Amino acid sequence: MLALVDDDPTYPMLFRRALKLEQLEPELQVFKDAEAADAYFAGGGEAALLVLDLNLPGMSGLELLKVLRGRAETARLPILLHSYSKEPENVAAAYQGAASGYIVKPQGLPDLRRLVRALHDHWLVFNETE
């Protein structure tokens, strides 16, 4: 299962569309804020990959990353921070927080399709975390 945390209501819809256009059908769980995602994982929820927006209302993506890395059940969960920002300090903060990667959000559907294909193939097909 793929989990996506993003407060922009349009982005998850585009993400789902890109998955469908690429003929990829992983289960996608969408959370509109970090608190909802935290409650899901604290309650025993699982995912093969978490794509986490950096800038969220309330708890930020970096704050949720720290919480999840501090919890034994999610310490090894692949977590990719994503944002429209290319600022080096944001990238550095993500890796300092033990993110598995940092992705700049694509601007259009063709690039988003390439991104979801790459995420699927690398993290859901070929990657082993156990």
mmCIF file of the C-alpha atoms, coordinates in Angstrom:
data_MODEL
# 
_entry.id   MODEL 
# 
loop_
_atom_site.group_PDB 
_atom_site.id 
_atom_site.type_symbol 
_atom_site.label_atom_id 
_atom_site.label_alt_id 
_atom_site.label_comp_id 
_atom_site.label_asym_id 
_atom_site.label_entity_id 
_atom_site.label_seq_id 
_atom_site.pdbx_PDB_ins_code 
_atom_site.Cartn_x 
_atom_site.Cartn_y 
_atom_site.Cartn_z 
_atom_site.occupancy 
_atom_site.B_iso_or_equiv 
_atom_site.pdbx_formal_charge 
_atom_site.auth_seq_id 
_atom_site.auth_comp_id 
_atom_site.auth_asym_id 
_atom_site.auth_atom_id 
_atom_site.pdbx_PDB_model_num 
ATOM 1   C CA . MET A 1 1   ? 0.000  0.000  0.000   1.00 0.00 ? 1   MET A CA 1 
ATOM 2   C CA . LEU A 1 2   ? 1.180  3.482  -0.876  1.00 0.00 ? 2   LEU A CA 1 
ATOM 3   C CA . ALA A 1 3   ? 0.396  6.341  1.516   1.00 0.00 ? 3   ALA A CA 1 
ATOM 4   C CA . LEU A 1 4   ? 0.311  9.988  0.438   1.00 0.00 ? 4   LEU A CA 1 
ATOM 5   C CA . VAL A 1 5   ? 0.087  12.978 2.781   1.00 0.00 ? 5   VAL A CA 1 
ATOM 6   C CA . ASP A 1 6   ? -0.796 16.221 1.006   1.00 0.00 ? 6   ASP A CA 1 
ATOM 7   C CA . ASP A 1 7   ? -3.062 19.102 2.024   1.00 0.00 ? 7   ASP A CA 1 
ATOM 8   C CA . ASP A 1 8   ? -3.688 20.211 -1.579  1.00 0.00 ? 8   ASP A CA 1 
ATOM 9   C CA . PRO A 1 9   ? -6.929 18.465 -2.644  1.00 0.00 ? 9   PRO A CA 1 
ATOM 10  C CA . THR A 1 10  ? -5.906 18.528 -6.313  1.00 0.00 ? 10  THR A CA 1 
ATOM 11  C CA . TYR A 1 11  ? -2.548 16.773 -5.977  1.00 0.00 ? 11  TYR A CA 1 
ATOM 12  C CA . PRO A 1 12  ? -3.889 13.420 -4.684  1.00 0.00 ? 12  PRO A CA 1 
ATOM 13  C CA . MET A 1 13  ? -6.472 13.380 -7.501  1.00 0.00 ? 13  MET A CA 1 
ATOM 14  C CA . LEU A 1 14  ? -3.707 13.932 -10.062 1.00 0.00 ? 14  LEU A CA 1 
ATOM 15  C CA . PHE A 1 15  ? -1.566 11.314 -8.323  1.00 0.00 ? 15  PHE A CA 1 
ATOM 16  C CA . ARG A 1 16  ? -4.395 8.757  -8.607  1.00 0.00 ? 16  ARG A CA 1 
ATOM 17  C CA . ARG A 1 17  ? -4.928 9.701  -12.250 1.00 0.00 ? 17  ARG A CA 1 
ATOM 18  C CA . ALA A 1 18  ? -1.230 9.251  -13.016 1.00 0.00 ? 18  ALA A CA 1 
ATOM 19  C CA . LEU A 1 19  ? -1.275 5.808  -11.365 1.00 0.00 ? 19  LEU A CA 1 
ATOM 20  C CA . LYS A 1 20  ? -4.286 4.820  -13.450 1.00 0.00 ? 20  LYS A CA 1 
ATOM 21  C CA . LEU A 1 21  ? -2.800 6.146  -16.698 1.00 0.00 ? 21  LEU A CA 1 
ATOM 22  C CA . GLU A 1 22  ? 0.362  4.159  -15.985 1.00 0.00 ? 22  GLU A CA 1 
ATOM 23  C CA . GLN A 1 23  ? -1.864 1.110  -15.382 1.00 0.00 ? 23  GLN A CA 1 
ATOM 24  C CA . LEU A 1 24  ? -0.594 0.813  -11.821 1.00 0.00 ? 24  LEU A CA 1 
ATOM 25  C CA . GLU A 1 25  ? -3.109 -0.229 -9.232  1.00 0.00 ? 25  GLU A CA 1 
ATOM 26  C CA . PRO A 1 26  ? -1.462 -0.111 -5.811  1.00 0.00 ? 26  PRO A CA 1 
ATOM 27  C CA . GLU A 1 27  ? -3.817 0.691  -2.981  1.00 0.00 ? 27  GLU A CA 1 
ATOM 28  C CA . LEU A 1 28  ? -3.435 4.412  -2.253  1.00 0.00 ? 28  LEU A CA 1 
ATOM 29  C CA . GLN A 1 29  ? -4.270 5.813  1.171   1.00 0.00 ? 29  GLN A CA 1 
ATOM 30  C CA . VAL A 1 30  ? -4.466 9.624  1.179   1.00 0.00 ? 30  VAL A CA 1 
ATOM 31  C CA . PHE A 1 31  ? -4.192 11.807 4.282   1.00 0.00 ? 31  PHE A CA 1 
ATOM 32  C CA . LYS A 1 32  ? -4.860 15.560 4.156   1.00 0.00 ? 32  LYS A CA 1 
ATOM 33  C CA . ASP A 1 33  ? -2.638 16.347 7.144   1.00 0.00 ? 33  ASP A CA 1 
ATOM 34  C CA . ALA A 1 34  ? 0.179  14.932 9.234   1.00 0.00 ? 34  ALA A CA 1 
ATOM 35  C CA . GLU A 1 35  ? -2.034 14.358 12.252  1.00 0.00 ? 35  GLU A CA 1 
ATOM 36  C CA . ALA A 1 36  ? -4.305 11.977 10.321  1.00 0.00 ? 36  ALA A CA 1 
ATOM 37  C CA . ALA A 1 37  ? -1.310 10.062 8.977   1.00 0.00 ? 37  ALA A CA 1 
ATOM 38  C CA . ASP A 1 38  ? 0.236  9.896  12.451  1.00 0.00 ? 38  ASP A CA 1 
ATOM 39  C CA . ALA A 1 39  ? -3.003 8.503  13.908  1.00 0.00 ? 39  ALA A CA 1 
ATOM 40  C CA . TYR A 1 40  ? -3.128 5.878  11.146  1.00 0.00 ? 40  TYR A CA 1 
ATOM 41  C CA . PHE A 1 41  ? 0.418  4.645  11.773  1.00 0.00 ? 41  PHE A CA 1 
ATOM 42  C CA . ALA A 1 42  ? 0.122  4.933  15.580  1.00 0.00 ? 42  ALA A CA 1 
ATOM 43  C CA . GLY A 1 43  ? -2.950 2.702  15.335  1.00 0.00 ? 43  GLY A CA 1 
ATOM 44  C CA . GLY A 1 44  ? -0.985 -0.037 13.586  1.00 0.00 ? 44  GLY A CA 1 
ATOM 45  C CA . GLY A 1 45  ? -1.583 1.060  9.993   1.00 0.00 ? 45  GLY A CA 1 
ATOM 46  C CA . GLU A 1 46  ? 1.010  -0.042 7.470   1.00 0.00 ? 46  GLU A CA 1 
ATOM 47  C CA . ALA A 1 47  ? 2.346  1.095  4.115   1.00 0.00 ? 47  ALA A CA 1 
ATOM 48  C CA . ALA A 1 48  ? 5.091  -0.017 1.751   1.00 0.00 ? 48  ALA A CA 1 
ATOM 49  C CA . LEU A 1 49  ? 5.946  3.649  1.068   1.00 0.00 ? 49  LEU A CA 1 
ATOM 50  C CA . LEU A 1 50  ? 4.943  7.031  2.486   1.00 0.00 ? 50  LEU A CA 1 
ATOM 51  C CA . VAL A 1 51  ? 5.100  10.105 0.229   1.00 0.00 ? 51  VAL A CA 1 
ATOM 52  C CA . LEU A 1 52  ? 4.962  13.031 2.648   1.00 0.00 ? 52  LEU A CA 1 
ATOM 53  C CA . ASP A 1 53  ? 4.431  16.699 1.779   1.00 0.00 ? 53  ASP A CA 1 
ATOM 54  C CA . LEU A 1 54  ? 7.033  18.938 3.390   1.00 0.00 ? 54  LEU A CA 1 
ATOM 55  C CA . ASN A 1 55  ? 4.710  21.895 4.025   1.00 0.00 ? 55  ASN A CA 1 
ATOM 56  C CA . LEU A 1 56  ? 1.517  20.972 5.836   1.00 0.00 ? 56  LEU A CA 1 
ATOM 57  C CA . PRO A 1 57  ? -0.803 22.927 8.133   1.00 0.00 ? 57  PRO A CA 1 
ATOM 58  C CA . GLY A 1 58  ? -0.357 22.043 11.786  1.00 0.00 ? 58  GLY A CA 1 
ATOM 59  C CA . MET A 1 59  ? 2.333  19.400 12.102  1.00 0.00 ? 59  MET A CA 1 
ATOM 60  C CA . SER A 1 60  ? 4.835  19.757 9.252   1.00 0.00 ? 60  SER A CA 1 
ATOM 61  C CA . GLY A 1 61  ? 6.163  16.934 7.133   1.00 0.00 ? 61  GLY A CA 1 
ATOM 62  C CA . LEU A 1 62  ? 9.529  17.189 8.905   1.00 0.00 ? 62  LEU A CA 1 
ATOM 63  C CA . GLU A 1 63  ? 7.816  16.948 12.301  1.00 0.00 ? 63  GLU A CA 1 
ATOM 64  C CA . LEU A 1 64  ? 5.877  13.851 11.242  1.00 0.00 ? 64  LEU A CA 1 
ATOM 65  C CA . LEU A 1 65  ? 9.072  12.344 9.841   1.00 0.00 ? 65  LEU A CA 1 
ATOM 66  C CA . LYS A 1 66  ? 10.719 12.754 13.255  1.00 0.00 ? 66  LYS A CA 1 
ATOM 67  C CA . VAL A 1 67  ? 7.723  11.170 15.018  1.00 0.00 ? 67  VAL A CA 1 
ATOM 68  C CA . LEU A 1 68  ? 7.635  8.195  12.643  1.00 0.00 ? 68  LEU A CA 1 
ATOM 69  C CA . ARG A 1 69  ? 11.405 7.634  12.809  1.00 0.00 ? 69  ARG A CA 1 
ATOM 70  C CA . GLY A 1 70  ? 11.137 7.604  16.611  1.00 0.00 ? 70  GLY A CA 1 
ATOM 71  C CA . ARG A 1 71  ? 8.509  4.865  16.615  1.00 0.00 ? 71  ARG A CA 1 
ATOM 72  C CA . ALA A 1 72  ? 9.803  1.279  16.326  1.00 0.00 ? 72  ALA A CA 1 
ATOM 73  C CA . GLU A 1 73  ? 6.960  0.230  14.013  1.00 0.00 ? 73  GLU A CA 1 
ATOM 74  C CA . THR A 1 74  ? 7.726  2.934  11.445  1.00 0.00 ? 74  THR A CA 1 
ATOM 75  C CA . ALA A 1 75  ? 11.458 3.478  11.958  1.00 0.00 ? 75  ALA A CA 1 
ATOM 76  C CA . ARG A 1 76  ? 12.290 1.626  8.726   1.00 0.00 ? 76  ARG A CA 1 
ATOM 77  C CA . LEU A 1 77  ? 9.280  2.718  6.672   1.00 0.00 ? 77  LEU A CA 1 
ATOM 78  C CA . PRO A 1 78  ? 10.469 4.243  3.381   1.00 0.00 ? 78  PRO A CA 1 
ATOM 79  C CA . ILE A 1 79  ? 9.473  7.912  3.631   1.00 0.00 ? 79  ILE A CA 1 
ATOM 80  C CA . LEU A 1 80  ? 9.946  10.332 0.750   1.00 0.00 ? 80  LEU A CA 1 
ATOM 81  C CA . LEU A 1 81  ? 9.450  14.018 1.437   1.00 0.00 ? 81  LEU A CA 1 
ATOM 82  C CA . HIS A 1 82  ? 8.080  15.962 -1.498  1.00 0.00 ? 82  HIS A CA 1 
ATOM 83  C CA . SER A 1 83  ? 7.603  19.636 -2.191  1.00 0.00 ? 83  SER A CA 1 
ATOM 84  C CA . TYR A 1 84  ? 7.633  22.197 -4.975  1.00 0.00 ? 84  TYR A CA 1 
ATOM 85  C CA . SER A 1 85  ? 10.698 23.657 -3.234  1.00 0.00 ? 85  SER A CA 1 
ATOM 86  C CA . LYS A 1 86  ? 14.164 22.986 -4.610  1.00 0.00 ? 86  LYS A CA 1 
ATOM 87  C CA . GLU A 1 87  ? 15.807 24.910 -1.764  1.00 0.00 ? 87  GLU A CA 1 
ATOM 88  C CA . PRO A 1 88  ? 18.973 23.113 -0.597  1.00 0.00 ? 88  PRO A CA 1 
ATOM 89  C CA . GLU A 1 89  ? 18.089 23.713 3.065   1.00 0.00 ? 89  GLU A CA 1 
ATOM 90  C CA . ASN A 1 90  ? 14.790 21.825 2.630   1.00 0.00 ? 90  ASN A CA 1 
ATOM 91  C CA . VAL A 1 91  ? 16.557 18.914 0.963   1.00 0.00 ? 91  VAL A CA 1 
ATOM 92  C CA . ALA A 1 92  ? 19.221 18.881 3.693   1.00 0.00 ? 92  ALA A CA 1 
ATOM 93  C CA . ALA A 1 93  ? 16.592 19.009 6.457   1.00 0.00 ? 93  ALA A CA 1 
ATOM 94  C CA . ALA A 1 94  ? 14.780 16.037 4.920   1.00 0.00 ? 94  ALA A CA 1 
ATOM 95  C CA . TYR A 1 95  ? 17.912 13.900 4.874   1.00 0.00 ? 95  TYR A CA 1 
ATOM 96  C CA . GLN A 1 96  ? 18.985 15.082 8.339   1.00 0.00 ? 96  GLN A CA 1 
ATOM 97  C CA . GLY A 1 97  ? 15.588 13.858 9.538   1.00 0.00 ? 97  GLY A CA 1 
ATOM 98  C CA . ALA A 1 98  ? 16.330 10.424 8.020   1.00 0.00 ? 98  ALA A CA 1 
ATOM 99  C CA . ALA A 1 99  ? 14.039 10.689 5.001   1.00 0.00 ? 99  ALA A CA 1 
ATOM 100 C CA . SER A 1 100 ? 14.581 7.954  2.431   1.00 0.00 ? 100 SER A CA 1 
ATOM 101 C CA . GLY A 1 101 ? 14.521 10.596 -0.299  1.00 0.00 ? 101 GLY A CA 1 
ATOM 102 C CA . TYR A 1 102 ? 13.408 14.060 -1.367  1.00 0.00 ? 102 TYR A CA 1 
ATOM 103 C CA . ILE A 1 103 ? 11.275 14.609 -4.460  1.00 0.00 ? 103 ILE A CA 1 
ATOM 104 C CA . VAL A 1 104 ? 10.467 17.895 -6.160  1.00 0.00 ? 104 VAL A CA 1 
ATOM 105 C CA . LYS A 1 105 ? 6.785  17.751 -7.104  1.00 0.00 ? 105 LYS A CA 1 
ATOM 106 C CA . PRO A 1 106 ? 6.268  17.558 -10.859 1.00 0.00 ? 106 PRO A CA 1 
ATOM 107 C CA . GLN A 1 107 ? 4.570  20.493 -12.557 1.00 0.00 ? 107 GLN A CA 1 
ATOM 108 C CA . GLY A 1 108 ? 2.498  18.550 -15.095 1.00 0.00 ? 108 GLY A CA 1 
ATOM 109 C CA . LEU A 1 109 ? 0.781  15.231 -15.620 1.00 0.00 ? 109 LEU A CA 1 
ATOM 110 C CA . PRO A 1 110 ? 3.464  13.777 -17.964 1.00 0.00 ? 110 PRO A CA 1 
ATOM 111 C CA . ASP A 1 111 ? 6.156  14.324 -15.311 1.00 0.00 ? 111 ASP A CA 1 
ATOM 112 C CA . LEU A 1 112 ? 3.851  13.044 -12.566 1.00 0.00 ? 112 LEU A CA 1 
ATOM 113 C CA . ARG A 1 113 ? 3.266  9.882  -14.605 1.00 0.00 ? 113 ARG A CA 1 
ATOM 114 C CA . ARG A 1 114 ? 7.030  9.346  -14.826 1.00 0.00 ? 114 ARG A CA 1 
ATOM 115 C CA . LEU A 1 115 ? 7.323  9.940  -11.094 1.00 0.00 ? 115 LEU A CA 1 
ATOM 116 C CA . VAL A 1 116 ? 4.608  7.455  -10.074 1.00 0.00 ? 116 VAL A CA 1 
ATOM 117 C CA . ARG A 1 117 ? 6.106  4.850  -12.417 1.00 0.00 ? 117 ARG A CA 1 
ATOM 118 C CA . ALA A 1 118 ? 9.553  5.349  -10.853 1.00 0.00 ? 118 ALA A CA 1 
ATOM 119 C CA . LEU A 1 119 ? 8.145  5.245  -7.305  1.00 0.00 ? 119 LEU A CA 1 
ATOM 120 C CA . HIS A 1 120 ? 6.173  2.111  -8.068  1.00 0.00 ? 120 HIS A CA 1 
ATOM 121 C CA . ASP A 1 121 ? 9.047  0.293  -9.712  1.00 0.00 ? 121 ASP A CA 1 
ATOM 122 C CA . HIS A 1 122 ? 11.727 1.239  -7.190  1.00 0.00 ? 122 HIS A CA 1 
ATOM 123 C CA . TRP A 1 123 ? 9.860  1.247  -3.880  1.00 0.00 ? 123 TRP A CA 1 
ATOM 124 C CA . LEU A 1 124 ? 6.964  -1.163 -4.423  1.00 0.00 ? 124 LEU A CA 1 
ATOM 125 C CA . VAL A 1 125 ? 8.465  -3.731 -6.804  1.00 0.00 ? 125 VAL A CA 1 
ATOM 126 C CA . PHE A 1 126 ? 12.219 -3.927 -6.280  1.00 0.00 ? 126 PHE A CA 1 
ATOM 127 C CA . ASN A 1 127 ? 12.890 -2.507 -2.815  1.00 0.00 ? 127 ASN A CA 1 
ATOM 128 C CA . GLU A 1 128 ? 13.066 -4.804 0.196   1.00 0.00 ? 128 GLU A CA 1 
ATOM 129 C CA . THR A 1 129 ? 12.916 -3.294 3.677   1.00 0.00 ? 129 THR A CA 1 
ATOM 130 C CA . GLU A 1 130 ? 12.778 -6.437 5.779   1.00 0.00 ? 130 GLU A CA 1 
# 
